[in-house]
Tab-separated table of C-alpha atoms in Angstrom:
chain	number	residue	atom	x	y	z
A	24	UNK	CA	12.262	68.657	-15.238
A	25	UNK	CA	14.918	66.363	-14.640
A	26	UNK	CA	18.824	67.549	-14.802
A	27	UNK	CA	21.578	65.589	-15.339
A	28	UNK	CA	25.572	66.487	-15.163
A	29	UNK	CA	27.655	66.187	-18.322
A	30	UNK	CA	30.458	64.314	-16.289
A	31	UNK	CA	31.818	62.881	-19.273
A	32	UNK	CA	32.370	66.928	-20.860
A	33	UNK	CA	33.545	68.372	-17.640
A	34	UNK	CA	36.182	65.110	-16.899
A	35	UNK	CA	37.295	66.085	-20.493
A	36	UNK	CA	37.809	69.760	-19.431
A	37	UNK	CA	39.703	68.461	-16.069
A	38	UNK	CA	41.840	66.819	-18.028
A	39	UNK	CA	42.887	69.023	-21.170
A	40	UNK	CA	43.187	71.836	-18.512
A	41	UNK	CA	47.258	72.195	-18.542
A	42	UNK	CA	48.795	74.895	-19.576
A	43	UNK	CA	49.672	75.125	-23.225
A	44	UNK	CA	52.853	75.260	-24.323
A	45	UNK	CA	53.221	78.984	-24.881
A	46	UNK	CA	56.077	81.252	-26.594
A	47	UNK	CA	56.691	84.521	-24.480
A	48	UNK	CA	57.828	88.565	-24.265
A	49	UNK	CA	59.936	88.103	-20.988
A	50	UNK	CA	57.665	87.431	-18.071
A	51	UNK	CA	55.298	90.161	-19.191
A	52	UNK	CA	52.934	88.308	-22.459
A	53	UNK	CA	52.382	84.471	-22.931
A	54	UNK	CA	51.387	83.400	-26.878
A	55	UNK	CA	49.764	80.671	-27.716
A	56	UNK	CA	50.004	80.300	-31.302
A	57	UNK	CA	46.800	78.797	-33.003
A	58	UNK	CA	48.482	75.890	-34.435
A	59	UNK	CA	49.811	74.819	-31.116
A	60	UNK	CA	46.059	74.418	-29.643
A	61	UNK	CA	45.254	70.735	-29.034
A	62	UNK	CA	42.108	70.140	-29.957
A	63	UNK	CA	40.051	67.293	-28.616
A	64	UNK	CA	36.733	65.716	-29.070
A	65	UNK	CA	33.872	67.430	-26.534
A	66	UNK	CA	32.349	63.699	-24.848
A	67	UNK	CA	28.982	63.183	-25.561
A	68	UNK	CA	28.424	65.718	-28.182
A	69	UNK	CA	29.436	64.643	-31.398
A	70	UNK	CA	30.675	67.224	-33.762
A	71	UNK	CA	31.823	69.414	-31.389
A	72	UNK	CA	36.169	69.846	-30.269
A	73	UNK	CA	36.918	72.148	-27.490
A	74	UNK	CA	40.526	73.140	-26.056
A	75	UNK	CA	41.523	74.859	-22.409
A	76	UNK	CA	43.180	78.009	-23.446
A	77	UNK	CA	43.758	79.616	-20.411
A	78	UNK	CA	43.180	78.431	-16.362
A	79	UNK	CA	40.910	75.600	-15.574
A	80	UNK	CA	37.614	75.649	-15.757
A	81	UNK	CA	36.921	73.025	-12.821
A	82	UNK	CA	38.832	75.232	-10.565
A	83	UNK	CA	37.883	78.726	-8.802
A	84	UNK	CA	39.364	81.781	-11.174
A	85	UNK	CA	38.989	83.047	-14.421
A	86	UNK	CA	39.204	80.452	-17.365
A	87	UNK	CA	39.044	80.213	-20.710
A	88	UNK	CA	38.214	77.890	-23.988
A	89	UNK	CA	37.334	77.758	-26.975
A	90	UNK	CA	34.274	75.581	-28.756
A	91	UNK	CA	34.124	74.272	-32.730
A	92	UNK	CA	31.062	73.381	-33.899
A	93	UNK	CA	31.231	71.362	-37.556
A	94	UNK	CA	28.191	72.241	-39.321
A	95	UNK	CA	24.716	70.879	-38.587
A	96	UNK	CA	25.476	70.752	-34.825
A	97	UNK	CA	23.678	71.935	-32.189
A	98	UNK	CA	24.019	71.381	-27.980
A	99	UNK	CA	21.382	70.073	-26.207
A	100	UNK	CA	19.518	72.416	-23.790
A	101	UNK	CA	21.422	73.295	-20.823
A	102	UNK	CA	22.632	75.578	-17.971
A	103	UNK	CA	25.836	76.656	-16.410
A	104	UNK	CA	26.291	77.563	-12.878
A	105	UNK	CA	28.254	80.809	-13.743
A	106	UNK	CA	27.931	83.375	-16.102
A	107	UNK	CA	29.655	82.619	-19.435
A	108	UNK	CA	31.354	85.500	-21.948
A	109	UNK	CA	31.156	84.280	-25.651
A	110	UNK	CA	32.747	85.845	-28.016
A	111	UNK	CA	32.226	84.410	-31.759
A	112	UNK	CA	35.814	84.096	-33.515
A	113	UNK	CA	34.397	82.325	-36.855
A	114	UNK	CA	31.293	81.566	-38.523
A	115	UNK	CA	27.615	82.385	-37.229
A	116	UNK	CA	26.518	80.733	-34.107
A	117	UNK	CA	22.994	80.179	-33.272
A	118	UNK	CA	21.871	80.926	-29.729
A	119	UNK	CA	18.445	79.632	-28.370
A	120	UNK	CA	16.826	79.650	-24.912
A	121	UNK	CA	14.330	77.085	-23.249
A	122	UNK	CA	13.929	73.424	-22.228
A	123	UNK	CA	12.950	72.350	-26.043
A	124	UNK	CA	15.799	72.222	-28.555
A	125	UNK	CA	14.242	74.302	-31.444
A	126	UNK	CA	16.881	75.201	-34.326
A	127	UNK	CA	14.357	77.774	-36.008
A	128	UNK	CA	14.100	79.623	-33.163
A	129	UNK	CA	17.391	80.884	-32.512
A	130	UNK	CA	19.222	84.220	-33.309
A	131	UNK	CA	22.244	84.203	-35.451
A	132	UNK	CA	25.461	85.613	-33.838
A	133	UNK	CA	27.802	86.618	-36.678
A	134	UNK	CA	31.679	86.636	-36.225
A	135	UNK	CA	32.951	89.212	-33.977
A	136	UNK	CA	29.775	89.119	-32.272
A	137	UNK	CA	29.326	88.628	-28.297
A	138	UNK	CA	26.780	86.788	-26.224
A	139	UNK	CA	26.525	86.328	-22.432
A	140	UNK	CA	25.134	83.108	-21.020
A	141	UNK	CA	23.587	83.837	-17.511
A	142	UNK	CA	23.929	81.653	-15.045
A	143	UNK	CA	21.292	79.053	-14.258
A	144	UNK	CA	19.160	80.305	-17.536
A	145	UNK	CA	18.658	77.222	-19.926
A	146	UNK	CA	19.762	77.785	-23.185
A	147	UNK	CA	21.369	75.761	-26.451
A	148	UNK	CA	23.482	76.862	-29.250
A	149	UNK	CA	25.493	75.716	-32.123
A	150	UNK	CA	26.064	75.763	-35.656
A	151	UNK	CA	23.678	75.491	-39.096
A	152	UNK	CA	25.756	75.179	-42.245
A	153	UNK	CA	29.169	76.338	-41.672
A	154	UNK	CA	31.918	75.491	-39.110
A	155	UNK	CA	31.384	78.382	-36.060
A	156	UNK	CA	34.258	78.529	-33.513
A	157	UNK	CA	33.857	80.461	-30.302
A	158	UNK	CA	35.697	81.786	-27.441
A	159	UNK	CA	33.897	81.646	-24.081
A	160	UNK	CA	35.285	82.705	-20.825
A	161	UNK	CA	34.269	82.582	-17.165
A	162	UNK	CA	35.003	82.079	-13.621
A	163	UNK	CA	34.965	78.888	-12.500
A	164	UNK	CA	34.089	76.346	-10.981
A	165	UNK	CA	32.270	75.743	-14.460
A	166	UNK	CA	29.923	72.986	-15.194
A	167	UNK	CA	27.385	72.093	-17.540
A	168	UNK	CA	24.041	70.361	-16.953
A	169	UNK	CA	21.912	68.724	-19.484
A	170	UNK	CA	18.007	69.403	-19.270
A	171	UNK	CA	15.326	66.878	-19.767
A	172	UNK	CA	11.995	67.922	-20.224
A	173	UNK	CA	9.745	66.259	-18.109
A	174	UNK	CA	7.586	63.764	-19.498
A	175	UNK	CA	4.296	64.788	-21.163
């Protein structure tokens, strides 16, 4: 098994990681409105925009972004070196785990729904036929790394 770094994804995250531009309650609650998120393409992974809500995800301490998926896409398999918090804000995300990227075999995570990404465990996800947005949180230093399945 060979693994390779998304660079191109976690540049992307180093660079969208400012702060939003958020309204506020005194110094006690920050809101970020969801038309005021800016979001981007993910690199490498077509059909997929991402924004930095909160910290930075390249940095040590909490962070926290969200993922769209359009319909029909799915990541490749993968791994994180932390443990990841998802929480499903829209749609039904599918969640697999293993080396080979197998659609049919994931489980369906409806909206409102919660999933927890161990660290180091390969995995994919994504969406079938509907646009799935989640929320995933962590603490960082984040990264994701693409797995190849060693040749046959």
């Amino acid at each position: 098994m060979r693994k390779t770094t998304w660079i191109a994804g976690i540049a992307a995250l180093i660079l969208s990681a400012s702060t939003l531009a958020a309204d506020a309650i005194g110094d006690t609650i920050s809101i970020i409105p969801a038309d005021k998120l800016e979001w981007k393409d993910y690199p490498g992974l077509p059909g997929v925009k991402f924004v930095v809500v909160n910290g930075n995800p390249r940095e040590a301490g909490p962070y926290t972004i969200r993922a769209k998926f359009s319909p029909g896409t799915m990541s490749r398999p993968h791994w994180h070196p932390e443990t990841r918090y998802v929480t499903v804000l829209q749609g039904t995300w599918w969640a697999g785990a293993g080396e080979k990227l197998d659609p049919e075999a994931t489980v369906p995570v409806p909206a409102g729904g919660f999933a927890v990404h161990t660290a180091g465990k390969v995995h994919y996800d994504g969406a079938k036929d509907e646009e799935v947005i989640v929320q995933i949180s962590g603490i960082g230093p984040s990264g994701t790394n693409i797995v190849t399945p060693a040749a046959q």
